[in-house]
Each structure stands twice: as C-alpha cells, then as structure tokens.
C-alpha cells in the first residue's frame, strides 16, 4: 500500500527540487507507467495525498481488441504522458510533443505505439527550442532598443526611445497583418513570459539608491513631502479608477470580461540555492581579496545581482496576507539595499559609496543596478506585443483610456499644487513634486520647464512609485475596484513603472493597460506642462 505513494513522491518532488523538469525523458514516462501499474491512478497534477485509488475502467482482453482499439499498455502510456504534460503546464513549460499520443484524451490506434518512444524525446528538443527562442528574442529586443536609442539621439529627439520602440512594435504588428504577427508572437512568447515573471527586477535599481536622493532635505520638509505624496497617491489612484468606469458608463462601452492570464511558474528551491551560492562566493572573494582591491570592486556586480534576485525570491515567499504591507517589490529593494551595505562593509567603504557601487550610472564600474537598468529599455519595448494582443479591447475602450489618462494627469498636477500650498511647502520643493505621477524620463523635462530641482523631482517620482507599488493594489481591492482596465490605468497612471511592476506581478492580464497608462500619462503631462496657461497657473498656485 505504501510503495505506490513513495514512488509518486520520489517522481514529483525530486524532479521539481533538482530542476529536472526540463528533461522529460522516456525513462520518466516509464516510471510513471510503472507506478500506474501498481494499481493507483495518477490524477492530473494532484499533490501526493492518501486517498482511495480510483476504480479502474474495465478493459477488454487483448485478444478481443480490434485494430482500432488501443491496448491496455498504450492507454497507460497515454495517461502517463497526459499527467506529465499537465504538470509541465503548471510549471510554465511547453507540453511534450509526440506523434503518437494526444494530451487531449483522444487515443490513437495501437499501430502508432511503435513510434511512441521516438516521440517521447520530442519534449527535450522542444525545451531546447524554447530556450533558444528566449535568448534570441531577448537579444533582438535589446539590439532593437539600442538601435532606436541611437537613432533618437542622432535626431535630437528628447522623447524616451523605449516608449517610441513600444509604439513602433505595435505599429509594425498591425502593418504586417494577423498571420505574420502571430508568427512574431509565437517566436517572442518565451521572452515575454520570462520578462513578465521577473519584471520588478528591472525597476528597483533607483529604489535601492533612494536614500542618496533624499539627502539634504530638512526633516520638516521631508515630512510634508511624504504627506503630499501619500495622500496624493491614494487620491490619484482612486480618481483614475473611478473616472475610468464613469467614462465607460457615459459612452456606454460594452464591457467584456478580460480573461485572467496564466500565472508565472513558481520559483523553485534551486533558484534560492543558485543565487545564494553566487552571493556567498562573491562575498567570500571580496573578503579574501582585501579592502579596496580591484577584484573586490568587481564582485559588487555579482553580489548585488544575487542580493536583488534573492530579495525578489524572498518577497514572493512572503505570505499573501502580509504582502499588502510588504509587497515583493519593496522587499526586493530592502534586501538589495542591505546587500549593497554589506558588500560595502566587507570591501571597506561607507554606505553612500556602497550604493554608488551598486548603481554607478556610468560613473564607475558597472554595478548590479546598471546591469538591470540596461535591460529596462528592451523590457518596455516588449510591452508593444502585449498591447497588440489586446488591440480589440483597447480599441473598444479607447474613449475611457484616453479620457482617464488625460484627467488623471490634470488631477495629479493641480492636486499636488494645492496640497503643497495648503501645507506651505517650500516653492522649489512644491514645483518639484508636481510631476510626481510621471515616469522619470519625462518628469525631469517637466521639472525643467517649472524651474524645479531635478534631484527632488526624481526622488518624488520614486517615493510615489514606492507608495503606489506597496499599497496601491490592496487599496483598490479594499474599495471594491476589481475591473482590470481600471486597475491597470490607475496603478500605472499613479505610480509609473513601479506601480506597473507591482500590479502585473500578480495580475499579468493588466500589463497592456498599465503600459498604455504610464506612457500616455507621461505624454499628456508633458503636453500640459508645455501649455503656457497650465504652466503659469501651477506656478502661481505654489508661488
């Protein structure tokens, strides 16, 4: 009675923990078949638990089978393969391909059984193909982002090149037609899924070094800033979500339910073990090489990267009932910040210097922050594929998307100005807070037009993103905002990239609306700030 369950436990748990799910060999199929022959049927993806074995269906004797009826052994092989494919689907992998077994439950004639062993090896080949697509897709997106950035620089275009690339991808897919676009999507799907799984990592570098941006601000003024940003985040978030629904009702747009996206595959113990080993090895190398050594400085990159990824893994391991107070994005930033400080202690430098080694911004050796930010552009470009996938929904909801983002930008500007006036905030600081809901790349030009200190504007955008990422999704849930479009537009329109990363890490179906929201809010905010009437009125309010 015990042997079948022990074998089941061995197959499932050891395969997962050792990361061998990438190798769906014939031997694994044979083991599962052998387990089924012990008299216990394997439920599709069921966790090992003691229960009464399902009653086996009655089988005709082999001598009574006609040429169109499968044999008992072939049925078992089909059931085993179906179990493996269901489990692989849960872990985000492609199903095993076979010319002889269908995972939809349609059994082929036994004449095809001879080729089943050859088809069983197709899963391994498909996994190799998936990884080739992933690396190739990521490489081509990175090259595209670099090419667009170079072209924008040569043409003296100040608009963020990554957003230009995102809209360019959408235009390209619309231009080539559905048939060619579907082939592009099929090729880039592994890359898009990988980006969605690790998205927050590409936004946290500036958050890790946030303490540097807050230096020099008086405590009383910083308190006022936090009150304005906290209240402003909640007000803008709820305003944007509510106005989205209001416009939809006014124009009477048909609201079709948006299918929930498949969640990313779970993180495995091997992820923790691998990145823990990188952190330990790089920190040990720093200690052995000595304080101030060139090798120790070079170890800031692998150790900082391991600390950042480790923080993200830990953040996702936080119980869901606590993630409302400690979101994975925030945990990632905290752990990475602590990791940078630890490396600085071992290397023999102060806290500020350690943070600058983590994210040097081209002023020194490449740190973990520089490495991650180098991929942010191609990540944003990839959003174009997600927008294209939801093109019909976006076309149907265009009035509320355009209206909500425009009103959100306007509300954010004037609510910030009036709040700063109410709290008697220093006028320079007040002007710096006005573009708080705009992505940094567009917020800085707006701050220049308002004659505001750029470093304070950058810090305000990051603080707003931090607050929106940590509290935004749960705040919307608490007040009953469940609409995917409203949540996506509000999260990104309020907290930019960090809000996008926070929401889509749990609700990936909201990504197209987030991408449009924070790009449109940035574009419309730039337009509003360039309008003399708006700019002069804002300056008049804050003084």
Short mmCIF file of N, CA and C in Angstrom, two decimals, residues 340-481:
data_model
loop_
_atom_site.label_atom_id
_atom_site.label_comp_id
_atom_site.label_asym_id
_atom_site.label_seq_id
_atom_site.Cartn_x
_atom_site.Cartn_y
_atom_site.Cartn_z
N UNK A 340 23.89 45.75 -0.61
CA UNK A 340 24.90 46.73 -1.02
C UNK A 340 25.68 47.23 0.19
N UNK A 341 24.97 47.47 1.29
CA UNK A 341 25.64 47.93 2.51
C UNK A 341 26.59 46.86 3.05
N UNK A 342 26.17 45.60 3.01
CA UNK A 342 27.02 44.51 3.49
C UNK A 342 28.29 44.39 2.65
N UNK A 343 28.14 44.48 1.35
CA UNK A 343 29.33 44.41 0.49
C UNK A 343 30.25 45.58 0.76
N UNK A 344 29.67 46.75 1.04
CA UNK A 344 30.49 47.91 1.35
C UNK A 344 31.30 47.72 2.62
N UNK A 345 30.68 47.09 3.63
CA UNK A 345 31.39 46.82 4.88
C UNK A 345 32.57 45.88 4.64
N UNK A 346 32.32 44.80 3.90
CA UNK A 346 33.40 43.83 3.62
C UNK A 346 34.48 44.46 2.75
N UNK A 347 34.07 45.31 1.83
CA UNK A 347 35.03 45.93 0.92
C UNK A 347 35.76 47.10 1.57
N UNK A 348 35.18 47.63 2.65
CA UNK A 348 35.85 48.70 3.38
C UNK A 348 35.45 50.10 2.95
N UNK A 349 34.21 50.29 2.48
CA UNK A 349 33.74 51.62 2.10
C UNK A 349 32.46 51.93 2.86
N UNK A 350 32.07 53.21 2.85
CA UNK A 350 30.88 53.64 3.56
C UNK A 350 29.60 53.30 2.83
N UNK A 351 28.47 53.60 3.49
CA UNK A 351 27.15 53.25 2.95
C UNK A 351 26.87 53.96 1.63
N UNK A 352 27.15 55.26 1.58
CA UNK A 352 26.87 56.02 0.35
C UNK A 352 27.70 55.49 -0.82
N UNK A 353 28.97 55.22 -0.57
CA UNK A 353 29.84 54.70 -1.62
C UNK A 353 29.37 53.32 -2.08
N UNK A 354 28.90 52.51 -1.14
CA UNK A 354 28.41 51.17 -1.49
C UNK A 354 27.19 51.27 -2.41
N UNK A 355 26.29 52.22 -2.13
CA UNK A 355 25.13 52.40 -3.00
C UNK A 355 25.54 52.89 -4.38
N UNK A 356 26.55 53.72 -4.43
CA UNK A 356 27.04 54.20 -5.74
C UNK A 356 27.72 53.07 -6.51
N UNK A 357 28.32 52.12 -5.79
CA UNK A 357 28.89 50.96 -6.47
C UNK A 357 27.78 50.05 -7.00
N UNK A 358 26.66 50.02 -6.30
CA UNK A 358 25.52 49.21 -6.76
C UNK A 358 24.94 49.79 -8.04
N UNK A 359 24.80 51.12 -8.09
CA UNK A 359 24.22 51.78 -9.27
C UNK A 359 25.07 53.01 -9.55
N UNK A 360 26.09 52.82 -10.38
CA UNK A 360 27.07 53.88 -10.62
C UNK A 360 26.62 54.89 -11.66
N UNK A 361 25.63 54.55 -12.47
CA UNK A 361 25.12 55.44 -13.53
C UNK A 361 26.23 55.91 -14.46
N UNK A 362 27.14 54.98 -14.76
CA UNK A 362 28.22 55.29 -15.69
C UNK A 362 29.39 56.02 -15.09
N UNK A 363 29.39 56.24 -13.77
CA UNK A 363 30.48 56.97 -13.13
C UNK A 363 31.54 56.05 -12.54
N UNK A 364 31.45 54.76 -12.81
CA UNK A 364 32.41 53.80 -12.30
C UNK A 364 32.17 52.45 -12.92
N UNK A 365 32.64 51.40 -12.25
CA UNK A 365 32.39 50.05 -12.74
C UNK A 365 30.90 49.75 -12.78
N UNK A 366 30.50 48.89 -13.70
CA UNK A 366 29.10 48.51 -13.78
C UNK A 366 28.69 47.75 -12.52
N UNK A 367 27.62 48.22 -11.89
CA UNK A 367 27.07 47.54 -10.73
C UNK A 367 25.82 46.77 -11.10
N UNK A 368 25.23 46.15 -10.10
CA UNK A 368 24.01 45.36 -10.36
C UNK A 368 22.89 46.24 -10.88
N UNK A 369 22.76 47.45 -10.32
CA UNK A 369 21.72 48.37 -10.79
C UNK A 369 21.92 48.76 -12.23
N UNK A 370 23.16 49.02 -12.62
CA UNK A 370 23.46 49.38 -14.02
C UNK A 370 23.11 48.22 -14.95
N UNK A 371 23.44 47.00 -14.52
CA UNK A 371 23.17 45.82 -15.34
C UNK A 371 21.67 45.64 -15.58
N UNK A 372 20.88 45.77 -14.51
CA UNK A 372 19.44 45.58 -14.63
C UNK A 372 18.80 46.72 -15.44
N UNK A 373 19.24 47.94 -15.21
CA UNK A 373 18.67 49.08 -15.93
C UNK A 373 19.02 49.05 -17.41
N UNK A 374 20.11 48.36 -17.77
CA UNK A 374 20.47 48.25 -19.18
C UNK A 374 19.41 47.49 -19.96
N UNK A 375 18.63 46.64 -19.29
CA UNK A 375 17.59 45.86 -19.96
C UNK A 375 16.21 46.50 -19.85
N UNK A 376 16.10 47.61 -19.11
CA UNK A 376 14.78 48.21 -18.93
C UNK A 376 14.19 48.68 -20.25
N UNK A 377 15.04 49.22 -21.12
CA UNK A 377 14.55 49.69 -22.41
C UNK A 377 13.90 48.60 -23.23
N UNK A 378 14.58 47.45 -23.36
CA UNK A 378 14.01 46.36 -24.16
C UNK A 378 12.79 45.75 -23.47
N UNK A 379 12.73 45.84 -22.13
CA UNK A 379 11.54 45.38 -21.42
C UNK A 379 10.34 46.23 -21.81
N UNK A 380 10.54 47.56 -21.85
CA UNK A 380 9.44 48.46 -22.23
C UNK A 380 9.07 48.25 -23.69
N UNK A 381 10.05 48.03 -24.54
CA UNK A 381 9.75 47.76 -25.96
C UNK A 381 8.88 46.51 -26.09
N UNK A 382 9.13 45.50 -25.25
CA UNK A 382 8.37 44.25 -25.33
C UNK A 382 6.90 44.44 -24.97
N UNK A 383 6.58 45.52 -24.25
CA UNK A 383 5.18 45.77 -23.91
C UNK A 383 4.32 45.95 -25.16
N UNK A 384 4.97 46.34 -26.26
CA UNK A 384 4.23 46.51 -27.51
C UNK A 384 3.51 45.24 -27.95
N UNK A 385 4.12 44.08 -27.70
CA UNK A 385 3.48 42.81 -28.04
C UNK A 385 2.22 42.60 -27.20
N UNK A 386 2.28 42.95 -25.92
CA UNK A 386 1.12 42.78 -25.05
C UNK A 386 0.00 43.73 -25.45
N UNK A 387 0.37 44.94 -25.83
CA UNK A 387 -0.65 45.88 -26.29
C UNK A 387 -1.32 45.37 -27.55
N UNK A 388 -0.53 44.81 -28.46
CA UNK A 388 -1.11 44.28 -29.70
C UNK A 388 -2.07 43.13 -29.41
N UNK A 389 -1.73 42.29 -28.46
CA UNK A 389 -2.59 41.15 -28.13
C UNK A 389 -3.96 41.60 -27.63
N UNK A 390 -4.03 42.77 -27.02
CA UNK A 390 -5.29 43.30 -26.50
C UNK A 390 -5.84 44.42 -27.39
N UNK A 391 -5.46 44.43 -28.67
CA UNK A 391 -5.81 45.54 -29.55
C UNK A 391 -7.32 45.75 -29.67
N UNK A 392 -8.08 44.65 -29.73
CA UNK A 392 -9.53 44.79 -29.86
C UNK A 392 -10.13 45.40 -28.60
N UNK A 393 -9.67 44.95 -27.45
CA UNK A 393 -10.15 45.52 -26.19
C UNK A 393 -9.76 46.99 -26.07
N UNK A 394 -8.53 47.32 -26.45
CA UNK A 394 -8.08 48.70 -26.38
C UNK A 394 -8.86 49.59 -27.34
N UNK A 395 -9.16 49.06 -28.52
CA UNK A 395 -9.94 49.85 -29.49
C UNK A 395 -11.35 50.10 -28.95
N UNK A 396 -11.93 49.09 -28.34
CA UNK A 396 -13.30 49.23 -27.83
C UNK A 396 -13.34 50.21 -26.65
N UNK A 397 -12.28 50.23 -25.84
CA UNK A 397 -12.27 51.07 -24.64
C UNK A 397 -11.42 52.32 -24.83
N UNK A 398 -11.18 52.73 -26.06
CA UNK A 398 -10.33 53.90 -26.33
C UNK A 398 -10.83 55.18 -25.65
N UNK A 399 -12.14 55.47 -25.66
CA UNK A 399 -12.59 56.72 -25.01
C UNK A 399 -12.22 56.79 -23.54
N UNK A 400 -12.42 55.70 -22.80
CA UNK A 400 -12.13 55.76 -21.37
C UNK A 400 -10.63 55.75 -21.10
N UNK A 401 -9.85 55.08 -21.95
CA UNK A 401 -8.39 55.07 -21.76
C UNK A 401 -7.81 56.46 -21.98
N UNK A 402 -8.20 57.10 -23.08
CA UNK A 402 -7.69 58.44 -23.37
C UNK A 402 -8.23 59.46 -22.36
N UNK A 403 -9.53 59.36 -22.07
CA UNK A 403 -10.12 60.31 -21.14
C UNK A 403 -9.58 60.17 -19.74
N UNK A 404 -9.44 58.94 -19.26
CA UNK A 404 -8.97 58.71 -17.89
C UNK A 404 -7.52 59.15 -17.72
N UNK A 405 -6.66 58.86 -18.70
CA UNK A 405 -5.25 59.24 -18.57
C UNK A 405 -5.08 60.77 -18.63
N UNK A 406 -5.87 61.43 -19.48
CA UNK A 406 -5.79 62.89 -19.56
C UNK A 406 -6.24 63.54 -18.24
N UNK A 407 -7.38 63.10 -17.74
CA UNK A 407 -7.90 63.65 -16.49
C UNK A 407 -7.01 63.28 -15.31
N UNK A 408 -6.42 62.11 -15.36
CA UNK A 408 -5.50 61.70 -14.29
C UNK A 408 -4.29 62.61 -14.23
N UNK A 409 -3.71 62.93 -15.40
CA UNK A 409 -2.56 63.84 -15.45
C UNK A 409 -2.93 65.22 -14.93
N UNK A 410 -4.09 65.71 -15.33
CA UNK A 410 -4.55 67.02 -14.90
C UNK A 410 -4.80 67.05 -13.38
N UNK A 411 -5.46 66.01 -12.89
CA UNK A 411 -5.76 65.92 -11.46
C UNK A 411 -4.48 65.84 -10.64
N UNK A 412 -3.51 65.06 -11.09
CA UNK A 412 -2.25 64.91 -10.37
C UNK A 412 -1.51 66.25 -10.26
N UNK A 413 -1.47 67.00 -11.36
CA UNK A 413 -0.80 68.31 -11.36
C UNK A 413 -1.42 69.24 -10.32
N UNK A 414 -2.72 69.47 -10.43
CA UNK A 414 -3.35 70.50 -9.62
C UNK A 414 -3.58 70.06 -8.17
N UNK A 415 -3.84 68.78 -7.94
CA UNK A 415 -3.99 68.33 -6.55
C UNK A 415 -2.67 68.47 -5.80
N UNK A 416 -1.55 68.23 -6.48
CA UNK A 416 -0.24 68.40 -5.85
C UNK A 416 0.03 69.87 -5.54
N UNK A 417 -0.27 70.74 -6.49
CA UNK A 417 -0.03 72.17 -6.29
C UNK A 417 -0.86 72.71 -5.13
N UNK A 418 -2.13 72.37 -5.06
CA UNK A 418 -2.98 72.87 -3.97
C UNK A 418 -2.58 72.27 -2.62
N UNK A 419 -2.19 70.99 -2.60
CA UNK A 419 -1.75 70.37 -1.34
C UNK A 419 -0.48 71.02 -0.84
N UNK A 420 0.46 71.32 -1.74
CA UNK A 420 1.71 71.99 -1.34
C UNK A 420 1.42 73.39 -0.82
N UNK A 421 0.47 74.09 -1.44
CA UNK A 421 0.08 75.42 -0.97
C UNK A 421 -0.55 75.33 0.41
N UNK A 422 -1.38 74.31 0.63
CA UNK A 422 -2.06 74.15 1.92
C UNK A 422 -1.07 73.89 3.05
N UNK A 423 -0.03 73.12 2.76
CA UNK A 423 0.97 72.77 3.79
C UNK A 423 2.13 73.75 3.84
N UNK A 424 2.06 74.82 3.02
CA UNK A 424 3.11 75.84 2.99
C UNK A 424 4.48 75.24 2.71
N UNK A 425 4.53 74.33 1.77
CA UNK A 425 5.79 73.71 1.38
C UNK A 425 6.63 74.71 0.60
N UNK A 426 7.92 74.64 0.78
CA UNK A 426 8.85 75.49 0.03
C UNK A 426 8.51 75.45 -1.45
N UNK A 427 8.48 76.61 -2.11
CA UNK A 427 8.02 76.69 -3.50
C UNK A 427 8.88 75.86 -4.45
N UNK A 428 10.20 75.81 -4.24
CA UNK A 428 11.06 74.99 -5.10
C UNK A 428 10.69 73.51 -4.97
N UNK A 429 10.50 73.07 -3.72
CA UNK A 429 10.13 71.67 -3.49
C UNK A 429 8.73 71.39 -4.06
N UNK A 430 7.84 72.36 -3.93
CA UNK A 430 6.48 72.17 -4.42
C UNK A 430 6.47 71.99 -5.94
N UNK A 431 7.24 72.80 -6.65
CA UNK A 431 7.29 72.66 -8.12
C UNK A 431 7.91 71.32 -8.51
N UNK A 432 8.85 70.85 -7.68
CA UNK A 432 9.49 69.56 -7.98
C UNK A 432 8.53 68.39 -7.82
N UNK A 433 7.52 68.54 -6.97
CA UNK A 433 6.57 67.45 -6.73
C UNK A 433 5.48 67.36 -7.78
N UNK A 434 5.26 68.40 -8.54
CA UNK A 434 4.12 68.45 -9.46
C UNK A 434 4.11 67.27 -10.44
N UNK A 435 5.22 66.89 -11.08
CA UNK A 435 5.17 65.73 -11.99
C UNK A 435 5.39 64.40 -11.28
N UNK A 436 4.86 64.22 -10.08
CA UNK A 436 5.11 63.03 -9.25
C UNK A 436 4.59 61.75 -9.88
N UNK A 437 3.58 61.82 -10.74
CA UNK A 437 2.98 60.61 -11.31
C UNK A 437 3.52 60.27 -12.69
N UNK A 438 4.55 60.98 -13.12
CA UNK A 438 5.10 60.81 -14.47
C UNK A 438 6.39 60.00 -14.38
N UNK A 439 6.61 59.13 -15.36
CA UNK A 439 7.85 58.37 -15.39
C UNK A 439 9.05 59.31 -15.41
N UNK A 440 10.15 58.92 -14.76
CA UNK A 440 11.29 59.81 -14.54
C UNK A 440 11.79 60.42 -15.85
N UNK A 441 11.82 59.64 -16.91
CA UNK A 441 12.36 60.12 -18.18
C UNK A 441 11.61 61.34 -18.70
N UNK A 442 10.31 61.43 -18.39
CA UNK A 442 9.51 62.58 -18.82
C UNK A 442 9.28 63.58 -17.70
N UNK A 443 9.42 63.13 -16.45
CA UNK A 443 9.22 64.04 -15.32
C UNK A 443 10.33 65.10 -15.24
N UNK A 444 11.56 64.73 -15.59
CA UNK A 444 12.67 65.67 -15.50
C UNK A 444 12.53 66.83 -16.48
N UNK A 445 12.16 66.60 -17.76
CA UNK A 445 11.91 67.76 -18.64
C UNK A 445 10.78 68.65 -18.14
N UNK A 446 9.75 68.06 -17.53
CA UNK A 446 8.66 68.86 -16.98
C UNK A 446 9.17 69.72 -15.83
N UNK A 447 10.01 69.12 -14.97
CA UNK A 447 10.59 69.87 -13.85
C UNK A 447 11.45 71.02 -14.36
N UNK A 448 12.14 70.82 -15.47
CA UNK A 448 12.96 71.88 -16.06
C UNK A 448 12.08 73.05 -16.49
N UNK A 449 10.93 72.74 -17.10
CA UNK A 449 10.01 73.80 -17.53
C UNK A 449 9.44 74.57 -16.34
N UNK A 450 9.32 73.89 -15.19
CA UNK A 450 8.79 74.52 -13.98
C UNK A 450 9.89 75.14 -13.13
N UNK A 451 11.13 75.06 -13.59
CA UNK A 451 12.28 75.59 -12.87
C UNK A 451 12.39 74.97 -11.48
N UNK A 452 12.28 73.64 -11.43
CA UNK A 452 12.32 72.90 -10.17
C UNK A 452 13.62 72.10 -10.09
N UNK A 453 14.11 71.82 -8.88
CA UNK A 453 15.33 71.00 -8.73
C UNK A 453 15.10 69.57 -9.22
N UNK A 454 15.93 69.12 -10.14
CA UNK A 454 15.71 67.81 -10.78
C UNK A 454 15.90 66.65 -9.82
N UNK A 455 16.85 66.76 -8.90
CA UNK A 455 17.09 65.64 -7.98
C UNK A 455 15.88 65.40 -7.08
N UNK A 456 15.19 66.47 -6.67
CA UNK A 456 14.00 66.33 -5.84
C UNK A 456 12.86 65.71 -6.64
N UNK A 457 12.75 66.10 -7.90
CA UNK A 457 11.71 65.51 -8.76
C UNK A 457 11.93 64.02 -8.92
N UNK A 458 13.18 63.62 -9.18
CA UNK A 458 13.48 62.19 -9.32
C UNK A 458 13.15 61.44 -8.04
N UNK A 459 13.49 62.01 -6.89
CA UNK A 459 13.19 61.36 -5.61
C UNK A 459 11.68 61.28 -5.38
N UNK A 460 10.95 62.33 -5.75
CA UNK A 460 9.49 62.33 -5.57
C UNK A 460 8.82 61.26 -6.42
N UNK A 461 9.28 61.10 -7.65
CA UNK A 461 8.72 60.07 -8.52
C UNK A 461 8.96 58.68 -7.93
N UNK A 462 10.16 58.47 -7.39
CA UNK A 462 10.48 57.17 -6.80
C UNK A 462 9.66 56.91 -5.54
N UNK A 463 9.51 57.93 -4.69
CA UNK A 463 8.70 57.76 -3.49
C UNK A 463 7.24 57.47 -3.83
N UNK A 464 6.73 58.20 -4.83
CA UNK A 464 5.36 57.95 -5.28
C UNK A 464 5.23 56.52 -5.80
N UNK A 465 6.22 56.07 -6.56
CA UNK A 465 6.20 54.70 -7.07
C UNK A 465 6.26 53.69 -5.95
N UNK A 466 7.07 53.97 -4.93
CA UNK A 466 7.19 53.07 -3.79
C UNK A 466 5.85 52.94 -3.06
N UNK A 467 5.20 54.06 -2.80
CA UNK A 467 3.91 54.04 -2.11
C UNK A 467 2.85 53.33 -2.95
N UNK A 468 2.83 53.65 -4.25
CA UNK A 468 1.84 53.02 -5.12
C UNK A 468 2.05 51.53 -5.28
N UNK A 469 3.33 51.13 -5.36
CA UNK A 469 3.63 49.70 -5.51
C UNK A 469 3.25 48.92 -4.27
N UNK A 470 3.48 49.48 -3.10
CA UNK A 470 3.26 48.75 -1.86
C UNK A 470 1.78 48.73 -1.45
N UNK A 471 1.09 49.85 -1.63
CA UNK A 471 -0.27 49.95 -1.11
C UNK A 471 -1.36 50.03 -2.19
N UNK A 472 -0.97 50.37 -3.43
CA UNK A 472 -1.96 50.61 -4.47
C UNK A 472 -2.91 49.45 -4.76
N UNK A 473 -2.40 48.27 -5.10
CA UNK A 473 -3.31 47.16 -5.44
C UNK A 473 -4.29 46.81 -4.33
N UNK A 474 -3.81 46.75 -3.10
CA UNK A 474 -4.70 46.40 -2.00
C UNK A 474 -5.69 47.51 -1.68
N UNK A 475 -5.29 48.76 -1.89
CA UNK A 475 -6.22 49.87 -1.67
C UNK A 475 -7.38 49.80 -2.66
N UNK A 476 -7.07 49.51 -3.91
CA UNK A 476 -8.14 49.37 -4.91
C UNK A 476 -9.06 48.20 -4.57
N UNK A 477 -8.48 47.11 -4.13
CA UNK A 477 -9.29 45.95 -3.74
C UNK A 477 -10.18 46.28 -2.55
N UNK A 478 -9.63 47.05 -1.59
CA UNK A 478 -10.38 47.38 -0.38
C UNK A 478 -11.61 48.22 -0.67
N UNK A 479 -11.54 49.09 -1.68
CA UNK A 479 -12.69 49.94 -2.00
C UNK A 479 -13.56 49.33 -3.10
N UNK A 480 -13.26 48.10 -3.49
CA UNK A 480 -14.13 47.39 -4.42
C UNK A 480 -13.84 47.60 -5.89
N UNK A 481 -12.65 48.09 -6.23
CA UNK A 481 -12.28 48.28 -7.64
C UNK A 481 -11.65 46.99 -8.14
#
